[in-house]
Amino acid sequence: MAFGQYEDESTALFFTDHPDESFSGWMAELCPKDPYYGSKPDWKPLLAQTFEQLNVYDEMILYYLLFTINSTLSINSHNTYSEMNDLMKKYSFLQLSHLHEITCLDDEQKEKLRDFFFFFYLYAHPVNEETLHACSFHTQHLIHTRTSIPLEDYFATYYDFYTTHRDNYVEQIVISAEEIQACKTLTLELLHAVEGRSPKLLLPSVKGLEPVIQLINDVDGMLKLYKDDPVAFCQIIRDLLTDVMRDVAFETNAGANTNTDNTANANTETIRVVAEGTSDNSRSYREYCLTVLLQNYASYILFFDFNDIRVFINAFQDTPKECRFIISKMFTDTIFLQKMIRQQKIDLNKYPEVTQFFNEEAKQGYL
């Protein structure tokens, strides 16, 4: 398989021998009949012989779950809404792979975060209400709650069925039996990451971002640094923030010159490249790392004590422009803090030192 882009710049994993067929989409023609549409269903699930407790409603939910897990390797950038959902889903996927190795949190804290991240992993797909609440963790295994069927067993059986009976579905299945088994292997790897049964996923390090990447890849190290020396922790963010805000300023200036003559455009681009000394991808990666680190601060620190936001404000309030940028970014890149604030019944009116730094988007979402 290899990654490829659609015309709208969304990305998917495609089969090299079938360039029009994707890892998440190859099974679209195999979608079960909708039991909610039309008369009362009078058929049995495809895998009823193996899973006798399964009904057609469960089958539909499990199909949605399989598609959701496979789509982890797709990038949807249709609009601002889909981009935020994509960010939240992949962030949650990353953190689910980290939780089992964290030692600074006790089991109860890790379970609360696991439920929180898994909720958003599904919610941001998005899935319907039934699918959102269809599964639960049993130790480090996800099960379909109503039937107690482990997702790993169901997905493996699903792939094996279509591998064995592929010749009966030649109108619906383009890929080979070998490729179906490759999909099975990849799906189960993704599932194990969600369940915390595989080595944690790591962001690749690049020159100049080593301290930031280290904190992202080692949550224990981040929590220890914040506890022992919050000033040093905030300084790492401040250093990264300086680069990100510079990137934003150059992008804004470049955009302001789009209607000037070709010479001006060329000069703007030359100035931007020389000043940055790096590529668009590097700038994007810097901003992504800032986003992840800020969401880690929200998820692993504010999740358990929202009052710690005052420590953060104290560290940045001497530079109001930067503080406004970073606080608004933390609150608006995802809706994680919205969920936390509602769950914990936090009154933001009691935090004027925070809300004074909200931009218009943050004000609309929280005040």
Coordinates of C-alpha atoms in Angstrom, one line a residue:
M1 CA 0.0 0.0 0.0
A2 CA 1.0 3.6 -0.4
F3 CA -0.4 7.0 0.6
G4 CA -2.0 9.2 -2.1
Q5 CA -4.0 12.3 -2.3
Y6 CA -7.5 13.2 -3.6
E7 CA -8.1 16.4 -5.5
D8 CA -9.2 18.2 -2.3
E9 CA -5.8 17.2 -0.7
S10 CA -7.4 14.6 1.6
T11 CA -5.1 11.6 2.0
A12 CA -5.8 7.9 2.0
L13 CA -3.8 4.7 2.0
F14 CA -4.2 3.0 -1.4
F15 CA -3.4 -0.4 -2.8
T16 CA -0.4 -0.2 -5.2
D17 CA -2.0 -2.8 -7.5
H18 CA -5.4 -1.1 -7.3
P19 CA -4.7 2.7 -7.2
D20 CA -8.4 3.6 -7.1
E21 CA -9.1 1.4 -4.0
S22 CA -8.2 2.5 -0.5
F23 CA -7.6 0.6 2.7
S24 CA -10.6 2.2 4.4
G25 CA -12.9 2.1 1.4
W26 CA -12.4 -1.4 -0.2
M27 CA -15.2 -2.8 2.0
A28 CA -17.8 -0.1 1.0
E29 CA -19.7 -2.4 -1.2
L30 CA -19.9 -5.0 1.6
C31 CA -21.8 -2.7 4.0
P32 CA -24.7 -4.6 5.6
K33 CA -28.2 -3.7 4.8
D34 CA -29.5 -1.0 7.1
P35 CA -31.9 -2.8 9.6
Y36 CA -33.5 0.5 10.5
Y37 CA -34.6 1.2 7.0
G38 CA -37.8 -0.4 5.7
S39 CA -39.7 -3.3 7.2
K40 CA -38.6 -5.3 10.2
P41 CA -35.3 -7.2 9.3
D42 CA -35.8 -10.8 8.4
W43 CA -32.2 -11.8 7.7
K44 CA -29.3 -13.0 9.9
P45 CA -25.9 -11.4 10.2
L46 CA -23.1 -12.6 7.9
L47 CA -21.1 -14.1 10.8
A48 CA -24.1 -15.5 12.8
Q49 CA -22.7 -19.0 12.7
T50 CA -19.6 -17.9 14.5
F51 CA -21.2 -15.3 16.8
E52 CA -24.6 -16.6 17.7
Q53 CA -25.3 -13.7 20.0
L54 CA -25.0 -11.2 17.2
N55 CA -28.0 -9.5 15.7
V56 CA -28.3 -7.3 12.5
Y57 CA -28.1 -4.1 14.6
D58 CA -24.9 -5.2 16.2
E59 CA -23.5 -6.2 12.8
M60 CA -24.1 -2.6 11.5
I61 CA -22.4 -1.1 14.5
L62 CA -19.4 -3.4 14.1
Y63 CA -19.1 -2.5 10.5
Y64 CA -19.0 1.2 11.4
L65 CA -16.4 0.5 14.1
L66 CA -14.2 -1.4 11.6
F67 CA -14.5 1.5 9.1
T68 CA -13.7 4.0 11.8
I69 CA -10.5 2.2 12.9
N70 CA -9.3 1.8 9.3
S71 CA -9.9 5.4 8.6
T72 CA -7.3 6.4 11.2
L73 CA -4.9 6.2 8.4
S74 CA -6.8 8.7 6.3
I75 CA -6.5 12.5 6.5
N76 CA -9.7 14.5 5.8
S77 CA -9.3 18.2 5.1
H78 CA -12.6 19.1 3.4
N79 CA -13.2 22.1 5.7
T80 CA -12.3 23.5 9.1
Y81 CA -14.8 21.2 10.8
S82 CA -13.3 18.1 9.2
E83 CA -9.8 19.2 9.9
M84 CA -10.6 19.7 13.7
N85 CA -12.2 16.3 13.8
D86 CA -9.2 14.7 12.1
L87 CA -6.9 16.4 14.5
M88 CA -8.9 15.2 17.5
K89 CA -9.2 11.6 16.2
K90 CA -5.5 11.3 15.5
Y91 CA -4.4 13.0 18.7
S92 CA -6.7 10.6 20.7
F93 CA -5.3 7.6 18.8
L94 CA -1.7 8.8 19.7
Q95 CA -2.5 9.2 23.4
L96 CA -4.4 5.8 23.6
S97 CA -1.1 4.2 22.5
H98 CA 0.8 6.0 25.2
L99 CA -1.4 5.6 28.3
H100 CA -0.4 2.0 29.2
E101 CA 3.3 3.1 29.6
I102 CA 2.7 6.2 31.8
T103 CA 3.7 5.6 35.4
C104 CA 3.1 9.1 36.9
L105 CA -0.7 8.5 36.8
D106 CA -2.5 5.8 38.8
D107 CA -4.8 3.2 37.3
E108 CA -8.0 5.2 38.0
Q109 CA -6.5 8.3 36.3
K110 CA -5.4 6.4 33.3
E111 CA -8.8 4.7 33.0
K112 CA -10.5 8.1 33.0
L113 CA -8.2 9.4 30.3
R114 CA -8.6 6.2 28.3
D115 CA -12.4 6.6 28.3
F116 CA -12.0 10.3 27.4
F117 CA -9.7 9.7 24.5
F118 CA -11.6 6.7 23.2
F119 CA -14.8 8.8 23.3
F120 CA -13.2 11.4 21.1
Y121 CA -11.5 8.9 18.9
L122 CA -15.0 7.7 17.9
Y123 CA -16.9 11.0 18.3
A124 CA -14.5 12.9 15.9
H125 CA -14.9 10.3 13.2
P126 CA -17.9 11.0 13.5
V127 CA -20.0 8.0 14.4
N128 CA -23.7 7.8 15.4
E129 CA -24.8 7.7 19.0
E130 CA -25.2 3.9 19.1
T131 CA -21.8 3.2 17.8
L132 CA -20.3 5.9 20.1
H133 CA -21.4 3.9 23.2
A134 CA -21.3 0.4 21.8
C135 CA -17.9 -0.7 23.2
S136 CA -16.1 -0.9 26.5
F137 CA -12.7 -1.9 27.8
H138 CA -12.1 -5.2 29.5
T139 CA -8.6 -4.9 30.8
Q140 CA -6.7 -4.0 27.6
H141 CA -9.3 -5.5 25.2
L142 CA -12.2 -3.7 23.6
I143 CA -15.4 -5.6 23.5
H144 CA -18.8 -5.0 22.0
T145 CA -20.6 -4.4 25.2
R146 CA -24.0 -6.0 24.4
T147 CA -22.6 -9.2 23.0
S148 CA -19.3 -9.4 24.9
I149 CA -17.6 -10.1 21.5
P150 CA -13.9 -8.9 21.5
L151 CA -13.4 -6.6 18.5
E152 CA -10.2 -8.4 17.7
D153 CA -12.1 -11.7 17.3
Y154 CA -14.8 -10.2 15.2
F155 CA -12.5 -8.3 12.9
A156 CA -10.2 -11.3 12.3
T157 CA -13.2 -13.5 11.5
Y158 CA -14.6 -10.8 9.2
Y159 CA -11.4 -10.6 7.1
D160 CA -11.0 -14.4 7.1
F161 CA -14.6 -14.9 5.8
Y162 CA -14.0 -12.6 2.9
T163 CA -10.6 -14.1 2.2
T164 CA -12.1 -17.6 2.0
H165 CA -15.3 -16.6 0.1
R166 CA -13.8 -13.9 -2.1
D167 CA -14.8 -15.6 -5.3
N168 CA -18.5 -15.3 -4.2
Y169 CA -18.1 -11.5 -4.0
V170 CA -16.2 -10.6 -7.2
E171 CA -18.7 -7.8 -8.0
Q172 CA -18.0 -6.1 -4.6
I173 CA -14.3 -6.9 -3.9
V174 CA -11.5 -5.7 -6.2
I175 CA -8.5 -6.6 -4.0
S176 CA -7.0 -10.0 -3.8
A177 CA -7.3 -12.5 -0.9
E178 CA -3.6 -11.7 0.0
E179 CA -4.5 -8.0 0.2
I180 CA -7.5 -8.8 2.4
Q181 CA -5.2 -10.5 4.8
A182 CA -2.8 -7.6 4.7
C183 CA -5.7 -5.4 5.7
K184 CA -6.5 -7.7 8.5
T185 CA -2.9 -7.4 9.8
L186 CA -3.0 -3.6 9.6
T187 CA -6.5 -3.3 11.2
L188 CA -5.4 -5.4 14.2
E189 CA -2.2 -3.3 14.6
L190 CA -4.4 -0.2 14.7
L191 CA -6.8 -1.9 17.2
H192 CA -3.9 -3.0 19.4
A193 CA -2.6 0.6 19.5
V194 CA -6.1 1.8 20.6
E195 CA -6.2 -0.9 23.3
G196 CA -2.7 -0.1 24.5
R197 CA -1.3 -3.5 23.6
S198 CA 1.4 -2.4 21.2
P199 CA 4.5 -0.2 21.7
K200 CA 3.6 3.4 22.0
L201 CA 3.7 5.5 18.8
L202 CA 6.4 8.2 18.6
L203 CA 6.5 11.4 16.7
P204 CA 9.7 11.6 14.6
S205 CA 12.3 14.1 15.9
V206 CA 13.7 16.8 13.7
K207 CA 16.5 19.3 14.3
G208 CA 15.5 22.2 16.5
L209 CA 12.5 20.4 17.9
E210 CA 14.2 17.8 20.1
P211 CA 13.1 19.2 23.5
V212 CA 9.5 19.5 22.3
I213 CA 9.4 16.0 20.7
Q214 CA 10.9 14.5 23.8
L215 CA 8.1 15.9 26.0
I216 CA 5.4 14.7 23.5
N217 CA 6.9 11.2 23.3
D218 CA 7.5 10.9 27.0
V219 CA 4.4 12.0 29.0
D220 CA 6.0 10.9 32.3
G221 CA 9.0 13.2 31.5
M222 CA 6.6 16.0 30.7
L223 CA 4.7 15.6 33.9
K224 CA 7.9 15.3 36.0
L225 CA 9.4 18.5 34.4
Y226 CA 6.2 20.4 34.9
K227 CA 6.0 19.3 38.6
D228 CA 9.7 20.0 39.3
D229 CA 10.3 23.1 37.2
P230 CA 7.2 24.6 35.6
V231 CA 9.2 27.6 34.4
A232 CA 11.5 25.3 32.3
F233 CA 8.4 23.5 30.9
C234 CA 6.8 26.8 29.9
Q235 CA 10.1 28.1 28.4
I236 CA 10.2 25.1 26.0
I237 CA 6.7 26.1 24.9
R238 CA 7.7 29.8 24.6
D239 CA 10.7 28.9 22.4
L240 CA 8.5 26.9 20.1
L241 CA 5.8 29.6 20.1
T242 CA 8.3 32.2 18.9
D243 CA 9.0 30.1 15.8
V244 CA 5.3 29.3 15.2
M245 CA 4.3 32.9 15.5
R246 CA 7.1 33.9 13.1
D247 CA 5.8 31.3 10.6
V248 CA 2.3 32.7 10.9
A249 CA 3.5 36.3 10.4
F250 CA 5.4 35.3 7.2
E251 CA 2.4 33.4 5.9
T252 CA 0.2 36.4 6.5
N253 CA 2.6 38.8 4.8
A254 CA 2.9 36.4 1.8
G255 CA -0.9 36.2 1.6
A256 CA -1.2 40.0 1.7
N257 CA 1.0 40.3 -1.4
T258 CA -0.8 37.8 -3.6
N259 CA -2.2 40.6 -5.8
T260 CA 1.1 42.5 -6.3
D261 CA 3.3 42.2 -9.4
N262 CA 5.4 39.1 -10.1
T263 CA 8.6 40.8 -8.8
A264 CA 7.0 41.6 -5.5
N265 CA 5.7 38.1 -5.2
A266 CA 9.1 36.6 -6.0
N267 CA 10.8 38.9 -3.4
T268 CA 8.2 38.0 -0.8
E269 CA 8.8 34.3 -1.4
T270 CA 12.6 34.7 -1.4
I271 CA 12.5 36.6 1.9
R272 CA 10.2 34.0 3.4
V273 CA 12.5 31.1 2.3
V274 CA 15.7 32.7 3.4
A275 CA 14.2 33.8 6.8
E276 CA 12.7 30.4 7.5
G277 CA 15.5 28.3 6.1
T278 CA 13.1 25.4 5.9
S279 CA 10.1 24.0 4.0
D280 CA 6.3 24.4 4.4
N281 CA 6.2 20.9 5.8
S282 CA 8.7 21.9 8.6
R283 CA 6.6 24.9 9.5
S284 CA 3.5 22.8 9.6
Y285 CA 5.2 20.2 11.8
R286 CA 6.3 22.9 14.2
E287 CA 2.7 24.1 14.6
Y288 CA 1.5 20.6 14.9
C289 CA 4.0 19.9 17.7
L290 CA 2.8 23.0 19.5
T291 CA -0.8 21.9 19.1
V292 CA 0.0 18.4 20.5
L293 CA 2.0 19.8 23.5
L294 CA -0.7 22.2 24.4
Q295 CA -3.3 19.5 24.2
N296 CA -1.1 17.3 26.3
Y297 CA -1.0 20.1 28.9
A298 CA -4.8 20.3 28.8
S299 CA -5.3 16.5 28.9
Y300 CA -2.8 15.4 31.5
I301 CA -2.7 18.4 33.7
L302 CA -5.8 20.6 33.4
F303 CA -8.0 17.4 33.2
F304 CA -7.1 16.7 36.8
D305 CA -6.8 20.2 38.1
F306 CA -8.1 23.1 36.0
N307 CA -6.6 25.6 38.5
D308 CA -3.2 24.8 37.0
I309 CA -4.2 27.1 34.1
R310 CA -3.2 30.0 36.4
V311 CA 0.4 28.6 36.5
F312 CA 0.4 28.8 32.7
I313 CA -1.1 32.3 32.6
N314 CA 1.5 33.5 35.1
A315 CA 4.3 32.2 32.8
F316 CA 3.1 34.0 29.7
Q317 CA 1.2 37.1 30.9
D318 CA 4.2 39.3 30.5
T319 CA 3.9 39.0 26.7
P320 CA 0.1 39.6 26.1
K321 CA 0.3 39.0 22.4
E322 CA 1.9 35.6 22.8
C323 CA -0.4 34.7 25.7
R324 CA -3.5 35.5 23.7
F325 CA -2.2 33.4 20.8
I326 CA -1.3 30.3 22.9
I327 CA -4.3 30.4 25.2
S328 CA -6.8 30.8 22.3
K329 CA -5.0 28.0 20.5
M330 CA -5.2 25.6 23.4
F331 CA -9.0 26.3 23.8
T332 CA -10.0 26.3 20.1
D333 CA -7.8 23.7 18.3
T334 CA -10.0 21.0 19.7
I335 CA -13.1 20.8 21.9
F336 CA -11.4 18.8 24.6
L337 CA -11.4 21.7 27.1
Q338 CA -15.1 22.3 26.3
K339 CA -15.8 18.7 27.3
M340 CA -13.7 18.9 30.5
I341 CA -15.3 22.2 31.5
R342 CA -18.8 20.8 31.1
Q343 CA -18.0 17.5 32.8
Q344 CA -16.3 19.2 35.8
K345 CA -18.9 22.1 35.9
I346 CA -16.2 24.7 35.8
D347 CA -17.3 28.3 35.8
L348 CA -15.0 30.3 33.5
N349 CA -16.3 33.5 35.0
K350 CA -14.2 32.7 38.0
Y351 CA -11.1 32.8 35.7
P352 CA -11.0 36.3 34.3
E353 CA -7.2 36.1 34.1
V354 CA -7.7 33.4 31.5
T355 CA -10.7 34.7 29.5
Q356 CA -9.1 38.1 29.1
F357 CA -6.7 36.4 26.6
F358 CA -9.5 34.7 24.6
N359 CA -9.7 35.7 20.9
E360 CA -13.1 36.0 19.2
E361 CA -13.3 32.3 18.3
A362 CA -12.6 31.3 21.9
K363 CA -15.1 33.9 23.3
Q364 CA -17.8 32.5 21.0
G365 CA -17.1 28.9 22.0
Y366 CA -16.8 29.4 25.8
L367 CA -18.4 32.7 26.9

